[in-house]
Amino acid sequence: MVHEADPGATAITLVPLDVPKSPICQPDYPMSTAVTLPPGCTYGPSLRLTPRGVVSRQLSTPSAACDGEDVRIIYVDFPLGSSENPFFFSRRRKLGIMLVALFYAMITAYETSSYSIGAPSMQRDLHATDLQAASGVSLYGWGFAIGPLMLAPLTEEFGRYWIYMGSILSYTLVHLTHGLGKNIATVLVGRFLLGLTGCIGATVVAGTVSDIYPPNKRGPPMGFFTLSVVLGPGLGAATMCWAEANPHLEWRWISWIQMIALAAYLPIAFLVLRETRASVLLRRKAKKLRIERGMLDGGRYTARSEVDKEEFWAAMRRSLSRPILFLMMEPIVTFFAIWAALVWGVFFVQIAGLPYVFKSIHGFGTTAAGSTYWAIVVGSMIGYLLNFIQDHLYKKNVGRIGVEARLYAACAAGIVFAIGCVIFGLTSIPSVHWIAPCIGIAIILAAAYTIYQTCFIYLSECYGTHASSAVAGMSCLRILLGSSFAMFTTKLFDTLTPRWGLLMIGCIALVLAPIPFIALLKGPWIRERSPYSKILMAEERERIEAEGLSQGTGDLESRMEIMEGEALLEGDRVLESNVHEPKHPAGRPTPEGS
C-alpha cells in the first residue's frame, strides 16, 4: 500500500497495491478511502511486530517469522510548533522547570560540604575517627559515580519526571539516617545512599535543560546548571557553619534543616515539573492513539523510538559496560579522565580540609572557618564569566581547527590550576594573612570550572552519538578517584602539613597541565588512530550539519554544549544499528523522538 496526498489537502487517500505478504503470517489491513491522520502523524514503512516490539531487522527463519506479523507503521511525531513538544513549552513553564530543577542540582551539591562542616560534632557524639568522618564525603561521591551508569535505561523506560519524583522522595527520607543514626556505620551507609539517590541532581537536571532548549539556545542554561553544581559545595559549609556553631543544633540539625527544606520542595516539584523527554512523550502519545484508534487508519501508531527498542536489561548491561571500555581503550578519554580526577580530588581536599587549615593554622572558629568557603563561590563565579571568552574563541576558530577550538581555555586553566594549588599551599602558614590562601582557593575553583566544562564538551564533540559512554567513563573515574582524596586529607596534612601537601598536589597538576596542549596540537592525529572517534565524529558532523540546515544556519557555531548529565542520559545507539533506522524522505536517519 502507498499513500498519495494533495499538499493542500488535510485528508490522505490510501491506494491499495499488490503488497507481497508473508507466506506464513499474512496480516490483514483494514482499508479506508480517505483517512485524516492526527496532527504530526505520517505513514511509514511496513515493519515487523513481535512480542518484544516493532523491529526493522529481517527475521531469518520461518519459525521466527511466526513470532510476529508485518504491519504498516504510522509514525507519531509532534506537530510543527506544537506546545506538546518540550522545545515549545511556554516561557513561563520553562522558567518554572528550570528553577525547580536547578534548585535540586544545587542542594545535592550543597550536601557535600554541609556534612563536612558538621563533622567535628558528629565525631564527638558518635565516637568516630577522622578517617570514618572523612569517608562520609567520599561515599557520597561514590554514589554520584555509580548512579549515573544506570540512569540512561531508567529515564528511557520511565521518563524524567518519575525519576525526579522518586529521587527527591528517597533523597529526603535517607536524611533520617543522619538525624536518627546512633552509630557511624548508619551515617556512612546513609551517605552512600544519599549519593546514589541524589546523583539525579547532577545528571537528569542537565538532561532536562537539553530537553526544553534547542541546541542554539542551550548554552546559557547549561552554564547556569554547571554554576549551580559548583556553587553548591561553597554555599553548604558557608551557611551551615552557623548551625554547627550552635550547641543546640550541630550536625543532626544540619541534616534536619536540609530534610525540612526538601520536604517543602517536594510538592513544588510535583506540581511544577513536567515530563520533558521527547521520546517518552511520543511513546505515550502513540500508546494512547493505539488504544483509541487501533488499526482503523490502516497502520499501527508507533513512536520512532519504539522501533528496535532495546530491552531494558540489555540496555542496562550496555550502559554499565561501555563506559569502562571507552575508559580503557580510548586514550583521549583516559588522559582527560586522569586530569579531571586530579582536579576533582583537589576540590574534595578543599571541601574536607578547609576547616583543618584555617582552624589549626589561623585559629579560626567554626563560623569563621565556614566563611572561607565563600572563596569557592567567588572562584566559581569567575570561572563562569571567563567561559564567555572560551565561547568567543571557539566560534572564531572552529572553522579552522575543528573541535580542538574547545581547548584554548583549558590550556590556560591547567597552568592556572597548578598555580592556584601552589599559592594555597605556600600561603597556608601562620605568618601569612588568611586572605592569601583564600585567593588561592578562588583561583583553583575558577580554573576547575573551566576544566570541568571543557572535559565534557570536548569529549562530547569527539565521540558524537557515543558521547554518553565516553563522558560516563571519564566521570566515573573522576568522581571515584577524586572523592577518595577526602579520606586521606587529614592524614596528608598531619604528615606533610597543608603547605607541603598542597604544594605537592600543585606539582602533580603541573605535570598533567600539558594534556590539553597535546590534544590541541595532536588531537586530529590521535583521533585518526582511535577505534571509535573517527567514525563517530563523522556521523556527528553529518547530524549537526543537517540540524543546522533545518535551523537555517548551515554551520557548527550553534553546536549544543553537551554537559555531563545530557551525555550520560541521552540514549546512545550502537553503531551497527544505524543502518536499520527508518529514514526521512530526504534520506537522513530519523532523530529519536523528533
Coordinates of C-alpha atoms in Angstrom, one line a residue:
M1 CA 0.0 0.0 0.0
V2 CA 1.2 3.5 -0.7
H3 CA -0.4 6.8 0.0
E4 CA -0.9 9.8 -2.2
A5 CA -1.7 13.2 -0.8
D6 CA -2.5 16.6 -2.2
P7 CA -0.2 19.1 -0.4
G8 CA -3.1 21.4 0.1
A9 CA -5.5 18.8 1.5
T10 CA -5.9 17.6 5.0
A11 CA -7.1 14.1 4.1
I12 CA -4.8 11.3 2.9
T13 CA -6.2 8.9 0.3
L14 CA -5.0 5.4 0.5
V15 CA -4.5 3.5 -2.7
P16 CA -4.2 -0.3 -2.3
L17 CA -1.5 -2.1 -4.3
D18 CA -0.5 -5.7 -4.6
V19 CA 1.6 -6.0 -1.5
P20 CA 3.5 -9.3 -1.1
K21 CA 2.6 -11.0 2.1
S22 CA 4.4 -13.4 4.3
P23 CA 3.7 -17.0 3.2
I24 CA 3.4 -17.9 6.9
C25 CA 1.9 -14.9 8.7
Q26 CA -0.4 -12.8 6.5
P27 CA -1.6 -9.5 8.1
D28 CA -5.0 -8.2 7.0
Y29 CA -5.1 -4.3 6.9
P30 CA -8.5 -2.6 7.2
M31 CA -8.8 -0.2 4.3
S32 CA -10.4 3.3 4.1
T33 CA -10.8 5.5 1.1
A34 CA -10.0 8.7 2.9
V35 CA -8.2 8.9 6.3
T36 CA -7.3 12.1 8.2
L37 CA -4.4 11.3 10.5
P38 CA -4.0 13.1 13.8
P39 CA -1.6 16.1 13.5
G40 CA 2.0 15.1 13.4
C41 CA 1.4 11.6 12.3
T42 CA 2.6 10.2 9.0
Y43 CA 2.7 6.8 7.3
G44 CA 5.9 4.9 7.5
P45 CA 7.1 1.5 6.1
S46 CA 5.9 -2.0 6.9
L47 CA 7.8 -3.4 9.8
R48 CA 7.7 -6.5 11.9
L49 CA 5.6 -6.5 15.1
T50 CA 6.9 -9.1 17.5
P51 CA 6.3 -9.9 21.2
R52 CA 9.2 -7.7 22.1
G53 CA 8.0 -4.7 20.0
V54 CA 8.4 -3.3 16.5
V55 CA 11.6 -4.4 14.7
S56 CA 13.1 -3.4 11.4
R57 CA 15.5 -6.3 11.1
Q58 CA 14.5 -9.2 8.8
L59 CA 13.9 -12.4 10.7
S60 CA 15.9 -15.2 9.2
T61 CA 13.9 -18.3 9.9
P62 CA 10.3 -19.3 9.2
S63 CA 9.8 -20.3 12.8
A64 CA 11.0 -16.8 13.9
A65 CA 8.7 -15.2 11.4
C66 CA 5.7 -16.7 13.1
D67 CA 6.6 -14.9 16.2
G68 CA 5.2 -11.7 14.7
E69 CA 3.4 -10.1 11.8
D70 CA 4.1 -7.4 9.2
V71 CA 2.3 -4.1 10.0
R72 CA 2.2 -0.8 8.3
I73 CA 3.6 1.8 10.7
I74 CA 2.1 5.3 11.3
Y75 CA 4.8 7.4 12.8
V76 CA 3.8 9.6 15.7
D77 CA 5.6 12.9 15.9
F78 CA 4.9 16.3 17.4
P79 CA 3.1 18.7 15.1
L80 CA 5.2 21.6 13.9
G81 CA 5.4 24.2 16.6
S82 CA 3.1 22.2 19.0
S83 CA 3.1 23.1 22.7
E84 CA 3.3 19.3 23.3
N85 CA 6.9 19.5 22.1
P86 CA 9.2 20.4 25.1
F87 CA 11.1 22.8 22.8
F88 CA 7.9 24.8 22.5
F89 CA 6.8 24.9 26.1
S90 CA 5.7 28.4 27.2
R91 CA 8.4 30.7 28.6
R92 CA 6.7 30.6 31.9
R93 CA 6.7 26.8 32.1
K94 CA 10.3 26.6 31.0
L95 CA 11.4 29.1 33.7
G96 CA 9.4 27.2 36.4
I97 CA 11.0 23.8 35.3
M98 CA 14.5 25.4 35.2
L99 CA 14.2 27.0 38.7
V100 CA 12.9 23.8 40.3
A101 CA 15.4 21.6 38.6
L102 CA 18.4 23.9 39.3
F103 CA 17.5 24.0 43.0
Y104 CA 17.7 20.3 43.2
A105 CA 21.1 20.3 41.4
M106 CA 22.3 22.9 43.9
I107 CA 21.1 21.2 47.1
T108 CA 22.6 17.8 46.1
A109 CA 25.9 19.6 45.7
Y110 CA 25.3 21.7 48.8
E111 CA 25.1 18.4 50.8
T112 CA 28.8 17.7 50.2
S113 CA 30.3 20.5 52.3
S114 CA 27.4 20.9 54.8
Y115 CA 28.2 17.4 56.0
S116 CA 31.9 18.2 56.2
I117 CA 31.5 21.4 58.3
G118 CA 29.4 19.3 60.8
A119 CA 31.9 16.5 61.1
P120 CA 33.5 17.6 64.4
S121 CA 30.3 17.4 66.5
M122 CA 29.4 14.2 64.7
Q123 CA 32.8 12.6 65.6
R124 CA 32.3 13.7 69.3
D125 CA 28.7 12.3 69.5
L126 CA 29.4 9.0 67.7
H127 CA 33.0 8.5 68.8
A128 CA 34.1 8.4 65.2
T129 CA 37.7 8.7 63.9
D130 CA 38.9 11.3 61.4
L131 CA 39.0 8.6 58.7
Q132 CA 35.5 7.5 59.4
A133 CA 34.1 11.0 59.2
A134 CA 36.1 11.8 56.0
S135 CA 34.8 8.6 54.5
G136 CA 31.3 10.1 54.5
V137 CA 32.5 12.7 52.0
S138 CA 34.0 10.0 49.7
L139 CA 31.0 7.6 50.0
Y140 CA 28.7 10.4 48.9
G141 CA 30.9 11.0 45.8
W142 CA 31.0 7.2 45.1
G143 CA 27.2 7.1 45.0
F144 CA 27.3 10.0 42.5
A145 CA 29.8 8.0 40.3
I146 CA 27.8 4.7 40.2
G147 CA 24.3 6.0 39.9
P148 CA 24.5 7.7 36.5
L149 CA 25.7 4.5 34.9
M150 CA 22.2 3.1 35.4
L151 CA 20.2 6.2 34.6
A152 CA 20.1 6.0 30.7
P153 CA 17.8 2.9 30.6
L154 CA 15.8 4.1 33.6
T155 CA 15.0 7.5 32.0
E156 CA 14.2 5.8 28.7
E157 CA 11.8 3.4 30.4
F158 CA 10.1 5.6 32.9
G159 CA 10.8 9.2 31.7
R160 CA 12.5 12.0 33.6
Y161 CA 9.5 13.1 35.7
W162 CA 9.1 10.0 37.7
I163 CA 12.8 9.6 38.1
Y164 CA 12.8 13.1 39.6
M165 CA 9.9 12.3 42.0
G166 CA 11.4 9.0 43.1
S167 CA 14.8 10.6 43.6
I168 CA 13.6 13.6 45.6
L169 CA 11.4 11.5 47.9
S170 CA 14.1 8.9 48.6
Y171 CA 16.8 11.6 48.9
T172 CA 14.6 13.3 51.5
L173 CA 13.9 10.1 53.5
V174 CA 17.5 9.0 53.6
H175 CA 18.3 12.1 55.7
L176 CA 16.7 10.1 58.6
T177 CA 19.9 8.1 58.8
H178 CA 21.7 11.2 59.8
G179 CA 19.0 12.7 62.0
L180 CA 18.3 9.4 63.9
G181 CA 21.5 7.4 63.4
K182 CA 23.0 6.1 66.6
N183 CA 26.4 5.0 65.2
I184 CA 28.8 6.0 62.5
A185 CA 28.0 2.9 60.3
T186 CA 24.4 4.1 59.9
V187 CA 25.6 7.5 58.9
L188 CA 28.1 6.1 56.4
V189 CA 25.5 3.9 54.8
G190 CA 23.2 6.9 54.6
R191 CA 25.9 8.9 52.9
F192 CA 26.3 6.4 50.1
L193 CA 22.5 6.1 49.6
L194 CA 22.3 9.9 49.6
G195 CA 24.9 10.0 46.7
L196 CA 23.1 7.2 44.9
T197 CA 19.7 8.9 45.1
G198 CA 20.9 12.5 44.7
C199 CA 23.0 11.9 41.6
I200 CA 19.9 12.8 39.7
G201 CA 20.6 16.4 40.6
A202 CA 23.9 16.3 38.6
T203 CA 22.6 14.2 35.7
V204 CA 18.9 14.3 34.9
V205 CA 18.8 18.1 35.5
A206 CA 21.3 18.6 32.7
G207 CA 19.2 16.3 30.5
T208 CA 16.1 18.4 31.3
V209 CA 17.9 21.5 30.1
S210 CA 18.7 19.8 26.8
D211 CA 15.1 18.7 26.5
I212 CA 13.4 22.1 26.7
Y213 CA 16.0 24.3 24.9
P214 CA 17.0 23.7 21.2
P215 CA 20.8 23.5 20.5
N216 CA 21.3 27.1 19.6
K217 CA 19.8 28.3 22.9
R218 CA 21.2 25.7 25.2
G219 CA 24.5 27.5 26.2
P220 CA 23.3 29.9 28.9
P221 CA 21.0 27.4 30.8
M222 CA 23.8 24.8 30.7
G223 CA 26.1 27.4 32.1
F224 CA 23.7 28.1 35.0
F225 CA 23.5 24.3 35.6
T226 CA 27.2 24.0 35.9
L227 CA 27.4 27.0 38.1
S228 CA 24.8 25.6 40.5
V229 CA 26.7 22.3 40.8
V230 CA 30.0 24.1 41.6
L231 CA 28.4 26.8 43.8
G232 CA 26.6 24.2 46.0
P233 CA 29.6 23.0 48.0
G234 CA 30.7 26.5 48.7
L235 CA 27.3 27.5 50.0
G236 CA 26.8 24.4 52.0
A237 CA 29.6 25.0 54.5
A238 CA 29.4 28.8 54.4
T239 CA 25.8 28.7 55.6
M240 CA 25.6 25.6 57.8
C241 CA 28.7 26.6 59.8
W242 CA 26.2 28.7 61.9
A243 CA 24.2 25.5 62.7
E244 CA 27.4 23.7 63.7
A245 CA 28.5 26.6 65.9
N246 CA 25.2 26.5 67.8
P247 CA 25.4 23.8 70.6
H248 CA 21.6 23.3 70.3
L249 CA 21.8 22.4 66.6
E250 CA 25.1 21.0 65.4
W251 CA 25.4 18.1 62.9
R252 CA 22.0 16.5 63.4
W253 CA 20.2 19.7 62.8
I254 CA 22.3 20.3 59.7
S255 CA 20.6 17.2 58.3
W256 CA 17.1 18.1 59.7
I257 CA 17.2 21.5 58.2
Q258 CA 18.0 20.1 54.8
M259 CA 15.3 17.5 55.2
I260 CA 12.7 20.1 56.1
A261 CA 13.8 22.2 53.0
L262 CA 13.4 19.1 50.8
A263 CA 10.0 18.2 52.3
A264 CA 8.8 21.7 51.4
Y265 CA 10.4 21.4 47.9
L266 CA 8.8 18.0 47.1
P267 CA 5.2 19.3 46.5
I268 CA 6.5 22.2 44.5
A269 CA 8.5 19.8 42.3
F270 CA 5.4 17.6 41.9
L271 CA 3.3 20.5 40.7
V272 CA 5.9 22.4 38.5
L273 CA 8.0 19.8 36.9
R274 CA 6.7 18.1 33.7
E275 CA 7.9 15.2 31.6
T276 CA 10.3 16.7 29.1
R277 CA 11.9 13.7 27.4
A278 CA 10.5 13.8 23.9
S279 CA 10.8 10.1 23.1
V280 CA 8.9 9.2 26.2
L281 CA 6.1 11.7 25.5
L282 CA 5.8 10.4 21.9
R283 CA 5.6 6.8 23.1
R284 CA 2.8 7.7 25.5
K285 CA 1.0 9.5 22.7
A286 CA 1.4 6.5 20.4
K287 CA 0.1 4.2 23.0
K288 CA -3.0 6.4 23.6
L289 CA -3.7 6.5 19.8
R290 CA -3.4 2.7 19.6
I291 CA -6.0 2.4 22.3
E292 CA -8.3 5.0 20.8
R293 CA -8.0 4.2 17.0
G294 CA -6.4 0.7 16.8
M295 CA -5.7 -0.2 13.2
L296 CA -8.7 1.8 11.8
D297 CA -6.3 4.2 9.9
G298 CA -4.5 1.4 8.1
G299 CA -1.5 1.1 10.3
R300 CA -0.1 0.8 13.8
Y301 CA 0.6 4.1 15.6
T302 CA 4.3 3.9 16.6
A303 CA 6.8 6.4 18.0
R304 CA 10.1 6.3 16.2
S305 CA 11.9 5.4 19.4
E306 CA 9.8 2.2 19.7
V307 CA 11.4 0.8 16.6
D308 CA 14.1 -1.6 17.5
K309 CA 13.8 -0.5 21.1
E310 CA 16.4 -2.3 23.2
E311 CA 15.2 -4.5 26.1
F312 CA 15.6 -2.9 29.5
W313 CA 18.2 -5.3 30.9
A314 CA 20.2 -5.3 27.7
A315 CA 20.3 -1.5 27.8
M316 CA 21.3 -1.7 31.5
R317 CA 24.2 -4.0 30.7
R318 CA 25.4 -1.8 27.8
S319 CA 25.1 1.3 30.0
L320 CA 27.3 -0.3 32.6
S321 CA 29.9 -1.9 30.4
R322 CA 30.6 0.5 27.5
P323 CA 31.9 3.5 29.6
I324 CA 34.5 1.2 31.1
L325 CA 35.5 0.0 27.6
F326 CA 35.9 3.7 26.4
L327 CA 37.9 4.5 29.6
M328 CA 40.4 1.7 28.9
M329 CA 40.6 1.8 25.1
E330 CA 40.4 5.4 24.2
P331 CA 43.5 7.5 25.0
I332 CA 41.6 10.8 24.8
V333 CA 39.1 9.6 27.4
T334 CA 41.8 8.0 29.6
F335 CA 44.0 11.1 29.9
F336 CA 41.2 13.6 30.3
A337 CA 39.7 11.3 33.0
I338 CA 43.0 11.3 34.9
W339 CA 43.3 15.0 34.6
A340 CA 39.7 15.6 35.7
A341 CA 40.2 13.2 38.6
L342 CA 43.1 15.2 40.0
V343 CA 41.1 18.4 39.7
W344 CA 38.1 16.8 41.4
G345 CA 40.5 15.4 44.1
V346 CA 41.7 18.9 44.9
F347 CA 38.1 20.1 45.1
F348 CA 37.4 17.4 47.7
V349 CA 40.6 18.2 49.6
Q350 CA 39.2 21.7 49.9
I351 CA 35.8 20.6 51.0
A352 CA 37.2 18.3 53.7
G353 CA 40.4 20.2 54.5
L354 CA 39.4 23.9 54.7
P355 CA 38.3 23.7 58.4
Y356 CA 41.6 22.0 59.2
V357 CA 43.7 24.6 57.5
F358 CA 42.0 27.7 59.0
K359 CA 41.4 26.3 62.5
S360 CA 44.8 24.8 63.0
I361 CA 46.9 27.4 61.3
H362 CA 44.9 30.6 61.8
G363 CA 42.9 29.7 64.9
F364 CA 39.5 30.3 63.3
G365 CA 36.3 29.3 65.0
T366 CA 33.6 27.2 63.3
T367 CA 31.8 30.1 61.7
A368 CA 35.0 31.9 60.5
A369 CA 36.3 28.6 59.0
G370 CA 33.0 28.0 57.3
S371 CA 33.0 31.5 55.9
T372 CA 36.2 30.7 54.0
Y373 CA 34.1 28.5 51.7
W374 CA 32.8 31.8 50.1
A375 CA 36.1 31.7 48.2
I376 CA 34.7 28.6 46.4
V377 CA 31.6 30.7 45.5
V378 CA 33.7 33.6 44.2
G379 CA 36.0 31.3 42.2
S380 CA 33.0 29.6 40.6
M381 CA 31.5 32.9 39.5
I382 CA 34.8 34.0 38.0
G383 CA 35.1 30.7 36.1
Y384 CA 31.5 31.1 34.8
L385 CA 32.3 34.6 33.5
L386 CA 35.5 33.6 31.9
N387 CA 33.7 30.8 30.0
F388 CA 32.3 33.5 27.7
I389 CA 35.8 34.2 26.4
Q390 CA 36.2 30.5 25.6
D391 CA 32.9 30.6 23.7
H392 CA 34.2 33.5 21.6
L393 CA 37.4 31.7 20.8
Y394 CA 35.5 28.6 19.8
K395 CA 33.3 30.5 17.4
K396 CA 36.2 32.3 15.9
N397 CA 38.4 29.2 15.4
V398 CA 36.2 26.2 15.0
G399 CA 36.1 26.5 11.2
R400 CA 39.9 26.5 11.1
I401 CA 40.9 23.7 13.6
G402 CA 37.6 21.9 14.4
V403 CA 36.7 20.7 17.8
E404 CA 40.1 21.5 19.3
A405 CA 38.9 25.1 19.4
R406 CA 37.2 24.0 22.7
L407 CA 40.6 23.6 24.4
Y408 CA 42.0 27.2 24.4
A409 CA 40.7 28.0 27.9
A410 CA 41.6 24.5 29.2
C411 CA 45.2 25.0 28.2
A412 CA 45.4 28.2 30.3
A413 CA 43.3 26.7 33.1
G414 CA 45.6 23.7 33.5
I415 CA 48.5 26.1 34.3
V416 CA 46.4 28.4 36.4
F417 CA 45.1 25.5 38.4
A418 CA 48.6 24.4 39.3
I419 CA 49.5 28.0 40.3
G420 CA 46.4 28.2 42.5
C421 CA 47.4 25.0 44.3
V422 CA 50.9 26.4 44.9
I423 CA 49.5 29.7 46.2
F424 CA 47.1 27.9 48.5
G425 CA 49.9 25.7 49.8
L426 CA 52.7 28.2 50.2
T427 CA 50.5 30.7 52.0
S428 CA 49.0 28.2 54.4
I429 CA 51.3 29.2 57.3
P430 CA 50.6 31.4 60.3
S431 CA 52.8 34.3 59.2
V432 CA 50.8 34.9 56.0
H433 CA 47.5 36.7 56.2
W434 CA 44.5 34.3 55.8
I435 CA 43.2 36.1 52.7
A436 CA 46.1 34.8 50.7
P437 CA 45.1 31.1 50.8
C438 CA 41.5 32.2 50.1
I439 CA 42.8 33.9 46.9
G440 CA 44.5 30.6 46.0
I441 CA 41.2 28.7 46.6
A442 CA 39.3 31.2 44.3
I443 CA 42.0 30.7 41.6
I444 CA 41.7 26.9 41.9
L445 CA 37.9 27.0 41.5
A446 CA 38.0 29.4 38.6
A447 CA 40.3 27.0 36.7
A448 CA 38.4 23.9 37.9
Y449 CA 35.2 25.3 36.5
T450 CA 36.8 25.7 33.1
I451 CA 38.4 22.3 33.1
Y452 CA 35.2 20.7 34.3
Q453 CA 33.2 22.1 31.5
T454 CA 35.8 21.6 28.8
C455 CA 36.2 17.9 29.5
F456 CA 32.5 17.2 29.0
I457 CA 32.1 19.4 25.9
Y458 CA 35.3 18.2 24.2
L459 CA 34.6 14.5 24.7
S460 CA 31.0 15.1 23.6
E461 CA 32.4 16.6 20.4
C462 CA 34.9 13.8 19.8
Y463 CA 32.5 10.9 20.4
G464 CA 29.3 12.1 18.9
T465 CA 26.4 9.6 19.3
H466 CA 28.5 7.7 21.8
A467 CA 29.3 10.8 23.9
S468 CA 27.3 9.3 26.7
S469 CA 29.7 6.4 27.1
A470 CA 32.9 8.5 26.8
V471 CA 31.7 11.0 29.3
A472 CA 30.3 8.4 31.7
G473 CA 33.7 6.6 31.7
M474 CA 35.5 9.9 32.4
S475 CA 33.0 10.9 35.1
C476 CA 33.1 7.6 36.8
L477 CA 36.9 7.7 37.2
R478 CA 36.8 11.4 38.1
I479 CA 34.4 11.0 40.9
L480 CA 35.5 7.6 42.3
L481 CA 39.2 8.7 42.4
G482 CA 38.7 12.4 43.1
S483 CA 36.3 11.9 46.0
S484 CA 38.7 9.4 47.6
F485 CA 41.1 12.2 48.2
A486 CA 38.8 13.3 51.1
M487 CA 39.7 10.2 53.1
F488 CA 43.4 10.9 53.4
T489 CA 43.2 14.8 53.5
T490 CA 43.7 14.9 57.3
K491 CA 46.5 12.3 57.2
L492 CA 48.2 14.2 54.4
F493 CA 48.1 17.5 56.3
D494 CA 49.2 15.8 59.5
T495 CA 52.2 14.2 57.8
L496 CA 53.3 16.9 55.3
T497 CA 51.5 20.0 56.7
P498 CA 49.0 21.8 54.5
R499 CA 51.8 23.8 53.0
W500 CA 53.8 21.0 51.5
G501 CA 50.9 18.7 50.9
L502 CA 49.2 21.3 48.7
L503 CA 52.5 22.2 47.0
M504 CA 52.9 18.5 46.1
I505 CA 49.5 18.4 44.6
G506 CA 50.3 21.6 42.7
C507 CA 53.4 20.0 41.2
I508 CA 51.4 16.9 40.1
A509 CA 48.9 19.3 38.5
L510 CA 51.7 21.0 36.6
V511 CA 52.9 17.6 35.3
L512 CA 49.3 17.0 33.9
A513 CA 48.9 20.5 32.6
P514 CA 50.3 19.6 29.1
I515 CA 47.3 17.2 28.4
P516 CA 45.1 19.9 26.7
F517 CA 48.1 21.3 24.8
I518 CA 48.8 17.8 23.4
A519 CA 45.1 17.4 22.5
L520 CA 45.1 20.9 20.9
L521 CA 48.2 20.1 18.7
K522 CA 47.8 16.4 18.1
G523 CA 44.0 15.8 18.6
P524 CA 43.3 15.0 14.9
W525 CA 46.2 12.7 14.7
I526 CA 45.1 10.8 17.9
R527 CA 41.5 10.5 16.7
E528 CA 42.7 9.1 13.3
R529 CA 44.1 6.2 15.3
S530 CA 41.2 5.8 17.6
P531 CA 38.9 2.7 17.2
Y532 CA 35.8 4.8 17.6
S533 CA 36.3 8.6 17.5
K534 CA 36.9 8.9 13.7
I535 CA 33.7 7.1 12.7
L536 CA 31.6 8.8 15.4
M537 CA 32.8 12.3 14.7
A538 CA 31.9 11.9 11.0
E539 CA 28.4 10.7 12.0
E540 CA 28.0 13.5 14.5
R541 CA 29.1 16.2 11.9
E542 CA 26.6 14.9 9.4
R543 CA 23.8 15.1 12.0
I544 CA 24.8 18.6 13.2
E545 CA 25.0 19.9 9.6
A546 CA 21.6 18.5 9.0
E547 CA 20.3 20.2 12.1
G548 CA 22.0 23.5 11.1
L549 CA 20.3 23.4 7.7
S550 CA 17.0 22.8 9.3
Q551 CA 17.6 25.8 11.6
G552 CA 18.8 28.0 8.7
T553 CA 22.4 28.3 10.0
G554 CA 24.3 25.7 8.0
D555 CA 27.4 25.7 10.2
L556 CA 28.6 24.4 13.5
E557 CA 28.5 27.6 15.6
S558 CA 25.2 26.6 17.2
R559 CA 26.6 23.3 18.4
M560 CA 25.0 22.4 21.7
E561 CA 27.2 22.5 24.8
I562 CA 26.6 19.0 25.9
M563 CA 27.3 18.7 29.7
E564 CA 27.7 15.7 31.9
G565 CA 24.0 14.9 32.7
E566 CA 22.9 15.1 29.0
A567 CA 25.8 13.0 27.8
L568 CA 25.1 10.4 30.5
L569 CA 21.3 10.3 29.9
E570 CA 20.7 10.5 26.2
G571 CA 20.4 7.1 24.6
D572 CA 23.4 6.2 22.5
R573 CA 22.7 3.7 19.8
V574 CA 25.2 1.1 18.8
L575 CA 27.0 1.7 15.5
E576 CA 25.7 -1.2 13.6
S577 CA 22.0 -0.4 14.3
N578 CA 22.2 2.9 12.4
V579 CA 21.7 1.2 9.0
H580 CA 18.3 -0.1 10.3
E581 CA 16.9 3.3 11.3
P582 CA 13.8 4.5 9.5
K583 CA 14.7 7.2 7.0
H584 CA 13.1 10.5 6.2
P585 CA 12.2 11.0 2.6
A586 CA 15.3 13.1 2.3
G587 CA 17.4 10.1 3.2
R588 CA 18.6 11.2 6.7
P589 CA 18.2 9.0 9.7
T590 CA 15.2 10.0 11.8
P591 CA 16.2 11.5 15.1
E592 CA 14.8 9.7 18.1
G593 CA 11.8 11.4 19.5
S594 CA 11.7 14.1 16.8

